[in-house]
mmCIF file of C-alpha atoms and ligand atoms in Angstrom:
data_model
loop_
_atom_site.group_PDB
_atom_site.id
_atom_site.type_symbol
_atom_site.label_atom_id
_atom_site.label_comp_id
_atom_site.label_asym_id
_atom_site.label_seq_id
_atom_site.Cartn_x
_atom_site.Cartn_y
_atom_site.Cartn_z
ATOM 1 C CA UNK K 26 0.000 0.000 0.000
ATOM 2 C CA UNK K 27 1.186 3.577 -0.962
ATOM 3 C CA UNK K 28 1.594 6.260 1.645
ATOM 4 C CA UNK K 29 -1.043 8.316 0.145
ATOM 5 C CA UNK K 30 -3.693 5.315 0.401
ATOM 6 C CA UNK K 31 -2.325 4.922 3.886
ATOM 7 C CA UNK K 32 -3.321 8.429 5.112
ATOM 8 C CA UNK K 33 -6.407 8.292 3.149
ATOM 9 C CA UNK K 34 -7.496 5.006 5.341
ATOM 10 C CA UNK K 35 -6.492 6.406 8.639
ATOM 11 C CA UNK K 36 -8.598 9.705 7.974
ATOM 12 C CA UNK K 37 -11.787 7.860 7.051
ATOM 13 C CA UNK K 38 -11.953 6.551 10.639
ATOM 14 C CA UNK K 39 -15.344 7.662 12.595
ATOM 15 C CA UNK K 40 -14.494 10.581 15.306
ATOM 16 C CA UNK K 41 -15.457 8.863 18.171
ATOM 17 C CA UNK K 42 -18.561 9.834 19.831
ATOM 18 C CA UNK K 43 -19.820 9.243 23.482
ATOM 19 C CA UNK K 44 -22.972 6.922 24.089
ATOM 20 C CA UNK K 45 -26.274 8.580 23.956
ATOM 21 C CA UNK K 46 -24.482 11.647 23.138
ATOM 22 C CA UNK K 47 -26.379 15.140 22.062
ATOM 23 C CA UNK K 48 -25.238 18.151 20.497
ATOM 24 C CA UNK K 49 -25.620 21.807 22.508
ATOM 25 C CA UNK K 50 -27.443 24.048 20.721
ATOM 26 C CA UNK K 51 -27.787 26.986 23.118
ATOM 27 C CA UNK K 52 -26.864 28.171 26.413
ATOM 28 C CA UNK K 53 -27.999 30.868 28.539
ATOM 29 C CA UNK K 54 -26.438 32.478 32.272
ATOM 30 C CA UNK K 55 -29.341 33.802 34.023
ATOM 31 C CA UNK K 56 -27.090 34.709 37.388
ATOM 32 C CA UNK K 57 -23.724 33.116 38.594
ATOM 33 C CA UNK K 58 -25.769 30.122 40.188
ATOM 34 C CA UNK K 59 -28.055 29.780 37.233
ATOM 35 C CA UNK K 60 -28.295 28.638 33.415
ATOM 36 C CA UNK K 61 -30.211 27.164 30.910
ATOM 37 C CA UNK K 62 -29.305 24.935 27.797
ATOM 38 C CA UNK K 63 -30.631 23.015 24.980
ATOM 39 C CA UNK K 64 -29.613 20.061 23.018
ATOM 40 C CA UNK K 65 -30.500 17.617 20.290
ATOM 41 C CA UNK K 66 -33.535 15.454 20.701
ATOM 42 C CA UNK K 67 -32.944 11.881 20.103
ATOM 43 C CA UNK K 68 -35.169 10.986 17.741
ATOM 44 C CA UNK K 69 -36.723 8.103 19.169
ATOM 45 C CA UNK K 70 -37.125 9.772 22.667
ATOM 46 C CA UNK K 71 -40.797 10.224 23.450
ATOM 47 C CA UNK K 72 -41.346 11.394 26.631
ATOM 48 C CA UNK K 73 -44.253 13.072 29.049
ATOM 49 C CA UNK K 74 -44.258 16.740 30.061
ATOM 50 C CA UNK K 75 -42.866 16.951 33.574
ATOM 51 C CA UNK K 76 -40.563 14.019 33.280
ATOM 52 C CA UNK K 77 -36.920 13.659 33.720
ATOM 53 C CA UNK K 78 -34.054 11.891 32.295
ATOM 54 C CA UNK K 79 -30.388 11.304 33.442
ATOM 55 C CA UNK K 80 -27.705 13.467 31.738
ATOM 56 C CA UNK K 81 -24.268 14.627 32.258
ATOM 57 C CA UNK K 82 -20.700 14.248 30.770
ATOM 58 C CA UNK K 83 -17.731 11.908 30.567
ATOM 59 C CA UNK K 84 -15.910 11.304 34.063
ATOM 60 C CA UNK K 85 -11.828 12.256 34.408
ATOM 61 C CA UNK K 86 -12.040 8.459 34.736
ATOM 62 C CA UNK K 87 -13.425 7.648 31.560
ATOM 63 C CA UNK K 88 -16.949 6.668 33.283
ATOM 64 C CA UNK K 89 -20.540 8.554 32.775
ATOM 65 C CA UNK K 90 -21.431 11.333 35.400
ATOM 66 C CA UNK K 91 -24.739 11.179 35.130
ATOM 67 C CA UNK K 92 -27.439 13.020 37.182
ATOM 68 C CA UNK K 93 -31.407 13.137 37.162
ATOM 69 C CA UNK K 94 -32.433 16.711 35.168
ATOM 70 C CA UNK K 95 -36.421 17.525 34.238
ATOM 71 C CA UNK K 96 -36.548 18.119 30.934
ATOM 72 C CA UNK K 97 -37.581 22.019 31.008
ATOM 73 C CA UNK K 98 -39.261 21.971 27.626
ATOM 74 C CA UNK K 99 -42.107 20.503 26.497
ATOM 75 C CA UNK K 100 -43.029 17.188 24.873
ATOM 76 C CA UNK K 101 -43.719 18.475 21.574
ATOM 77 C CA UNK K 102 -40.265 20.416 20.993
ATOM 78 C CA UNK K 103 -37.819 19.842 18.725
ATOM 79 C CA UNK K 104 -35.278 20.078 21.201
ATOM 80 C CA UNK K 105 -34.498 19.373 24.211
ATOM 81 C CA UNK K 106 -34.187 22.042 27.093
ATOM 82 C CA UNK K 107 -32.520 21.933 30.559
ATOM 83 C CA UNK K 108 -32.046 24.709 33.576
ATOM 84 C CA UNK K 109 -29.313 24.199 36.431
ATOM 85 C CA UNK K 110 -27.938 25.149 39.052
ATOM 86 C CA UNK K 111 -23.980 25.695 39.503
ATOM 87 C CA UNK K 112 -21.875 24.694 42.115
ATOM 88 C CA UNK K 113 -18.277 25.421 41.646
ATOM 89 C CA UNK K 114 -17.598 21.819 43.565
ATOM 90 C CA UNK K 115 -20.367 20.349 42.164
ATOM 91 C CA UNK K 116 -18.819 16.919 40.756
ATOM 92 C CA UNK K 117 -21.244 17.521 37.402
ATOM 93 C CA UNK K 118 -22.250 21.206 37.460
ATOM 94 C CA UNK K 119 -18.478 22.600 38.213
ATOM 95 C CA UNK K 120 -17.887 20.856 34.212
ATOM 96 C CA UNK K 121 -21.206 21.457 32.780
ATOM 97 C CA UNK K 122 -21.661 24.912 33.266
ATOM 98 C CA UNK K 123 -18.685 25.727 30.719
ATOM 99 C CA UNK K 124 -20.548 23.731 28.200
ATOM 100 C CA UNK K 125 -20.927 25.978 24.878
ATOM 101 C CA UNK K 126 -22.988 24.742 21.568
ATOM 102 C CA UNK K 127 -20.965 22.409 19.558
ATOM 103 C CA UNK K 128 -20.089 20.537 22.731
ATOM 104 C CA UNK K 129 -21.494 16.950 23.279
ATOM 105 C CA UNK K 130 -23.546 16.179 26.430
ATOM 106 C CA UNK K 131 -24.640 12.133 27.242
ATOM 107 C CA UNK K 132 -28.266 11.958 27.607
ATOM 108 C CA UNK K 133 -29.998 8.288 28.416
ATOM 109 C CA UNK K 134 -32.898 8.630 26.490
ATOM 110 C CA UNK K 135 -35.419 6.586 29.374
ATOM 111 C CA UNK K 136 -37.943 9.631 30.749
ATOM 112 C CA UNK K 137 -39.641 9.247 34.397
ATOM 113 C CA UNK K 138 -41.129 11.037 36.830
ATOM 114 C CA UNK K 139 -43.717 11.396 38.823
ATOM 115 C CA UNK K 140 -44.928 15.253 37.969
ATOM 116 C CA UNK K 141 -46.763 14.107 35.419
ATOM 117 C CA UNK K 142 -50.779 14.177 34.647
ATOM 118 C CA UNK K 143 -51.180 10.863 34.586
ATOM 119 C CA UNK K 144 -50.385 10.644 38.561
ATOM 120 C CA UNK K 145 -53.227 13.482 38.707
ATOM 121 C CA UNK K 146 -57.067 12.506 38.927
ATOM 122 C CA UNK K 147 -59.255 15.059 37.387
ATOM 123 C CA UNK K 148 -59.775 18.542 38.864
ATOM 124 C CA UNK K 149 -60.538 22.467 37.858
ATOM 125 C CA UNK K 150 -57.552 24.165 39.668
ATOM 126 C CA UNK K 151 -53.092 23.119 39.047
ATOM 127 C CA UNK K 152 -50.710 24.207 41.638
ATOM 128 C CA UNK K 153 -47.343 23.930 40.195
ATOM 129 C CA UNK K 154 -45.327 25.079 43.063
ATOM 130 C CA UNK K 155 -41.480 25.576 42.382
ATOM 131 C CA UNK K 156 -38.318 26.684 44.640
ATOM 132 C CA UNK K 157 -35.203 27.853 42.415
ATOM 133 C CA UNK K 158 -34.335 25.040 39.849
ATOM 134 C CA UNK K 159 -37.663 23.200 40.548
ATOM 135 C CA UNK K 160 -39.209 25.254 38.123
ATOM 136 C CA UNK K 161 -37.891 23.261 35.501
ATOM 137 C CA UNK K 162 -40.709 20.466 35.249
ATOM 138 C CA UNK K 163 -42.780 23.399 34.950
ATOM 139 C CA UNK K 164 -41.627 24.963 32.097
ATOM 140 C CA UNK K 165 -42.249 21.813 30.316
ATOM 141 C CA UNK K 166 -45.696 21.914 31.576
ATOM 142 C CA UNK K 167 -46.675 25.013 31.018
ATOM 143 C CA UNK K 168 -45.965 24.716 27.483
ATOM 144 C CA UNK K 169 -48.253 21.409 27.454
ATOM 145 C CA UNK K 170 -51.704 21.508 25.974
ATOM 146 C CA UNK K 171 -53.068 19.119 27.797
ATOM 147 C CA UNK K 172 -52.664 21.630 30.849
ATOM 148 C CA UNK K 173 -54.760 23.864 29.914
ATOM 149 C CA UNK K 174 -57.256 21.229 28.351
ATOM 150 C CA UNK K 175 -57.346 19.637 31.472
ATOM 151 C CA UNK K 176 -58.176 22.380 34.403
ATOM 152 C CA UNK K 177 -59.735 26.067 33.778
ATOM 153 C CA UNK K 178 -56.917 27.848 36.197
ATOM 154 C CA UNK K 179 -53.079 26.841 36.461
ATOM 155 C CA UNK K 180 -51.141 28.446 38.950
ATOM 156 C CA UNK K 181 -47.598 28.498 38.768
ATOM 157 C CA UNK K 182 -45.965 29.810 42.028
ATOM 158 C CA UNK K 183 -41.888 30.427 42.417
ATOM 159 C CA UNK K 184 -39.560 31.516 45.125
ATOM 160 C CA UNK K 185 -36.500 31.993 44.775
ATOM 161 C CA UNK K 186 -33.275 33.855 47.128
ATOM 162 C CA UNK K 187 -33.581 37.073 44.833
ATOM 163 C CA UNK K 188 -34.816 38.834 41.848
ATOM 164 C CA UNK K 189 -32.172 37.563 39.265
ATOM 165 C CA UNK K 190 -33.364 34.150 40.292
ATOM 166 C CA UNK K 191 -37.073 34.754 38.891
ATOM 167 C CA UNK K 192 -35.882 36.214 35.235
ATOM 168 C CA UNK K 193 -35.913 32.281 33.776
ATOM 169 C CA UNK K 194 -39.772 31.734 34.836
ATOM 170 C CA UNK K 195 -40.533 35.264 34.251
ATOM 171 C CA UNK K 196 -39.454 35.487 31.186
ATOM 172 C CA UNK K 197 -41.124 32.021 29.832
ATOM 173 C CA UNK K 198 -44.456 33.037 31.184
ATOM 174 C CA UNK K 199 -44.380 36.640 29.348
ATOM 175 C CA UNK K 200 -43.544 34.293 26.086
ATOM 176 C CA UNK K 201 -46.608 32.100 26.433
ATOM 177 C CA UNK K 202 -49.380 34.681 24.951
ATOM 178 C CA UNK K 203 -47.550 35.580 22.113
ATOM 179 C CA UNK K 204 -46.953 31.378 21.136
ATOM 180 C CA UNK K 205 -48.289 30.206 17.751
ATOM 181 C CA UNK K 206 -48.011 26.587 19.376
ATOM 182 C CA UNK K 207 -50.155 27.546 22.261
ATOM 183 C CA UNK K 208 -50.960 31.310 23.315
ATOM 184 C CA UNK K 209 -54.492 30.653 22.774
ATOM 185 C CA UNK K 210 -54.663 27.699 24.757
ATOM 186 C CA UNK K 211 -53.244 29.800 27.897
ATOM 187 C CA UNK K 212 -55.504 33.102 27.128
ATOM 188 C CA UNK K 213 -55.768 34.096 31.088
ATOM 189 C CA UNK K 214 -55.340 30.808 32.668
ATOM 190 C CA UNK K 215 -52.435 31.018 33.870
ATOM 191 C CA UNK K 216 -51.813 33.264 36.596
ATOM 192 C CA UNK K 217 -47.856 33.721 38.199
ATOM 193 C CA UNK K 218 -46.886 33.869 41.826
ATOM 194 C CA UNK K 219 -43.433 34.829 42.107
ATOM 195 C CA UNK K 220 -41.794 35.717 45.463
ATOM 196 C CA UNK K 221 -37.923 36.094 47.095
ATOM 197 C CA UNK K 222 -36.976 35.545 50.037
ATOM 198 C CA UNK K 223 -33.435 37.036 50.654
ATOM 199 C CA UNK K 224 -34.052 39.992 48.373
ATOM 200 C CA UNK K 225 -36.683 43.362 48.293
ATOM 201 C CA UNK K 226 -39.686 42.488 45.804
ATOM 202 C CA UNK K 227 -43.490 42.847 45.208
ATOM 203 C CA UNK K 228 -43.865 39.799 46.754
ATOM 204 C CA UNK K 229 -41.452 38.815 49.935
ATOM 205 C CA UNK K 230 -41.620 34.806 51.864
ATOM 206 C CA UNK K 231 -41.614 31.508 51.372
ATOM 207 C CA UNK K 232 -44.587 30.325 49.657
ATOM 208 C CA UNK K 233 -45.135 27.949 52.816
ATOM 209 C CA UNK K 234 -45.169 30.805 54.698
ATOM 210 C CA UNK K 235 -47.657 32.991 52.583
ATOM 211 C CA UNK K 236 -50.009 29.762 52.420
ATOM 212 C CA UNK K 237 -50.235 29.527 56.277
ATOM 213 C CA UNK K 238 -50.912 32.743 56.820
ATOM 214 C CA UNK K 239 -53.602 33.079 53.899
ATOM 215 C CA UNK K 240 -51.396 35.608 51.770
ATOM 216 C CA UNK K 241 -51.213 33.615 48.562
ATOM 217 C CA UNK K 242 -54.910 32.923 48.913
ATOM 218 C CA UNK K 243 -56.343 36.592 49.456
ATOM 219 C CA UNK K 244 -54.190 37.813 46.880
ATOM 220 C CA UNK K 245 -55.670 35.825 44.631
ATOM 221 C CA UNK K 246 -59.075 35.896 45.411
ATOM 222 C CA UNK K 247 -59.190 31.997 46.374
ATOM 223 C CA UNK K 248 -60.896 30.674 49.671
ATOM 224 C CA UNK K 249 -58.111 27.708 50.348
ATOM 225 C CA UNK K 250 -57.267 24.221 48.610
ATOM 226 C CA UNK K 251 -60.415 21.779 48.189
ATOM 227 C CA UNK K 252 -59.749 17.941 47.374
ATOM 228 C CA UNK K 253 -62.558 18.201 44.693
ATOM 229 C CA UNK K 254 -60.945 21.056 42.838
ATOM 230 C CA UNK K 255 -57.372 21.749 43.337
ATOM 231 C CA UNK K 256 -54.402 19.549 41.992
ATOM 232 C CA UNK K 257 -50.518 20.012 42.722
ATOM 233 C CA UNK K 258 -47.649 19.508 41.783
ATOM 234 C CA UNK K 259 -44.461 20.328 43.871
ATOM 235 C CA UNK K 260 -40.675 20.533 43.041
ATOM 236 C CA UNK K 261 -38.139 22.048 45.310
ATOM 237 C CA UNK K 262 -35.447 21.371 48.409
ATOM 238 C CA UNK K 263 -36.294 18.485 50.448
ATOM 239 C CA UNK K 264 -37.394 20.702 53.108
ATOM 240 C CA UNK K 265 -40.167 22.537 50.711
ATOM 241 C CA UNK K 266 -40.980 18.812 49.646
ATOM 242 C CA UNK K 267 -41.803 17.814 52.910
ATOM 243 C CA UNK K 268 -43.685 21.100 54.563
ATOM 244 C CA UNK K 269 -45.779 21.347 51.215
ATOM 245 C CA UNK K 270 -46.687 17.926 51.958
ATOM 246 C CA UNK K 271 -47.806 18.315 55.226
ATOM 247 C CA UNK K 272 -49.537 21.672 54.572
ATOM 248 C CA UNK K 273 -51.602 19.679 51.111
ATOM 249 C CA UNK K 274 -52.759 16.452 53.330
ATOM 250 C CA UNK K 275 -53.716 18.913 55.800
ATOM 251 C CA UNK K 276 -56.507 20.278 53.741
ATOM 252 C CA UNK K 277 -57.470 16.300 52.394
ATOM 253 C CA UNK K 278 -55.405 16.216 49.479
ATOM 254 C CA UNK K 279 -53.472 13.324 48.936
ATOM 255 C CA UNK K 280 -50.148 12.340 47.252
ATOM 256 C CA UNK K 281 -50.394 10.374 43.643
ATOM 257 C CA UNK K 282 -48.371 8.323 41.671
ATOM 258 C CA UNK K 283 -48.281 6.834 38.166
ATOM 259 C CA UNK K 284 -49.910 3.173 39.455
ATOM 260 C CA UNK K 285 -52.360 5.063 41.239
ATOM 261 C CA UNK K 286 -53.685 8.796 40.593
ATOM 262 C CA UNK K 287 -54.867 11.417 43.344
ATOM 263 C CA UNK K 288 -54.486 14.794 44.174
ATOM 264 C CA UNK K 289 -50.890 16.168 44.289
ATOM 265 C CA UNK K 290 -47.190 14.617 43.444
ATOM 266 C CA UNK K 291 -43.830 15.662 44.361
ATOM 267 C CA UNK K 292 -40.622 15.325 43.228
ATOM 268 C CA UNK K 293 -37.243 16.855 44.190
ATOM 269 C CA UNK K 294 -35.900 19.229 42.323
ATOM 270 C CA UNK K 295 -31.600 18.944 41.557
ATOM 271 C CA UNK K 296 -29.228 20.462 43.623
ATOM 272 C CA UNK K 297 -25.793 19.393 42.879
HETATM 273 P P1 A2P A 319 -34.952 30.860 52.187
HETATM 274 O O1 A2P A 319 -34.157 31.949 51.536
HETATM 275 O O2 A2P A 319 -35.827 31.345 53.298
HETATM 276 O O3 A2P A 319 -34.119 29.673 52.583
HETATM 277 P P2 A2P A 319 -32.269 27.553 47.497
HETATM 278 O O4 A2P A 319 -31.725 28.681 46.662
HETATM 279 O O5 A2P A 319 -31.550 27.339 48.796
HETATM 280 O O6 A2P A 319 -32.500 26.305 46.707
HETATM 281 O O7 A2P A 319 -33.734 28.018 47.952
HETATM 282 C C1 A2P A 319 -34.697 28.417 47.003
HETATM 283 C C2 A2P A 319 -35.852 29.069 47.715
HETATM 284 O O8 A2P A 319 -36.572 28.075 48.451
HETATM 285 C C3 A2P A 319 -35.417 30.120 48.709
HETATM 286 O O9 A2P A 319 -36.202 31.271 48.513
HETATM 287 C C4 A2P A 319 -35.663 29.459 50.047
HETATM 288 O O10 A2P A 319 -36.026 30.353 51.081
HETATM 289 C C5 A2P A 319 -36.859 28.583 49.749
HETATM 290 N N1 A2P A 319 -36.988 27.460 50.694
HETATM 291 C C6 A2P A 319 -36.006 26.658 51.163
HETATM 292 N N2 A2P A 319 -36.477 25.745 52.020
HETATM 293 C C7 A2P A 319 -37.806 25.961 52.111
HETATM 294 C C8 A2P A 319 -38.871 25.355 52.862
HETATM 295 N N3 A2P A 319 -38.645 24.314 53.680
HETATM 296 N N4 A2P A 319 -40.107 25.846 52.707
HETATM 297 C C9 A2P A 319 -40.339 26.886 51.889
HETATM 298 N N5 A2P A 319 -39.395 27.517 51.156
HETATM 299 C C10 A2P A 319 -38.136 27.055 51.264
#
């Protein structure tokens, strides 16, 4: 063999790519704690509003980091959208916050969850309440039909440390009128309850706080949470998680699940 057809041999070689691996499209900073991205959709991956999948990059030790991420757009996108935190000794984060489009993420295309409809019996009234990145599921669902086909009133409420925090959800909710896909479909359903809690705003306290104390439910004209109407879904710290809980069961709603449907699901958002 020649040295020419040598060369030509060795360059026709496929770069090697990493299992389920996506390309970044986009990336976004929303503070130094925050930012969104979006990659490649598999073809084949089908998944449910709300759900999430595992996702991350190649190890120093040649093995997958992989960690559990909502997918933050909705089922009928093209692409494929995440928002994360960053946390400079975050084993994942510290690496995937310098991603830039181009780069290759791994993404195992198998989508679960639990803040999903499904898990949800009928009702007239969603709760989606979200601390910092547990907005994410939301933004999928938000951007679902079948959310506002389902219940006449959607309430999506956020807290978050400061301002800066909100822009992400605030900005996504001022998009939603103006959608071809599905600004019809939202008209004035959805209503927005942001608040901070370590920062001046309109709205100040956790939203555990401003539910106790009957806040959230005179400034919005609503008596309190009925097992026949209202429907939640939660997704924040473990803490939120667990006084939500507590302050949902309290007024006789109970938690769902995929096998077997009733009146509010949680899930935790990430935090590493
Ligand atoms: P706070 O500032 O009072 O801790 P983080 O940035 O730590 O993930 O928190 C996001 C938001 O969730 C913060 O505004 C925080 O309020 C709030 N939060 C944390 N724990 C709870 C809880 N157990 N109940 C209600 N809100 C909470």
């Amino acid at each position: 063999m020649t040295k020419q057809a040598q060369v030509k041999t060795e360059t026709a070689k496929p770069v090697p790519t990493l299992p389920d691996a996506q390309t970044v499209t986009a990336v976004q900073h929303w503070t130094d704690r925050l930012f969104s991205f979006r990659v490649t959709r598999p073809q084949s991956l089908r998944f449910r509003s709300g759900e999430f999948v595992m996702i991350g990059l190649m190890g120093d030790n040649g093995k997958p980091l992989l960690r559990a991420y909502s997918i933050a757009s909705p089922a009928w996108d093209d692409e494929l959208e995440f928002y994360s935190i960053k946390v400079q000794d975050g084993p994942l984060t510290s690496k995937l916050q310098h991603i830039q489009p181009g780069d290759q993420i791994i993404l195992r295309p198998k989508p679960v969850g639990t803040l999903v409809h499904d898990a949800l019996l009928p009702g007239k009234r969603l709760w989606f309440f979200a601390t910092g990145t547990g907005i994410a599921p939301f933004a999928s669902l938000i951007r679902e039909p079948q959310t506002y086909e389902d219940y006449d009133q959607i309430v999506l409420t956020h807290t978050c440390r400061d301002v800066a925090e909100l822009e992400y959800g605030r900005r996504l909710v001022a998009s939603l009128k103006d959608d071809p896909l599905i600004g019809e479909m939202v008209g004035d359903k959805l209503t927005y309850y942001p608040t901070t809690t370590r920062e001046e705003s309109p709205k100040m306290g956790r939203i555990t706080t401003l539910i106790k104390d009957g806040t959230l439910f005179s400034d919005l004209g609503i008596e309190d949470f009925g097992p026949e109407t209202d429907r939640a879904m939660v997704c924040g710290s473990i803490g939120l998680n667990n006084d939500l809980k507590e302050i949902l069961e309290a007024f006789g709603l109970r938690e769902g699940a995929n096998s077997d449907p009733a009146e509010y699901v949680v899930e935790k958002a990430f935090v590493g």
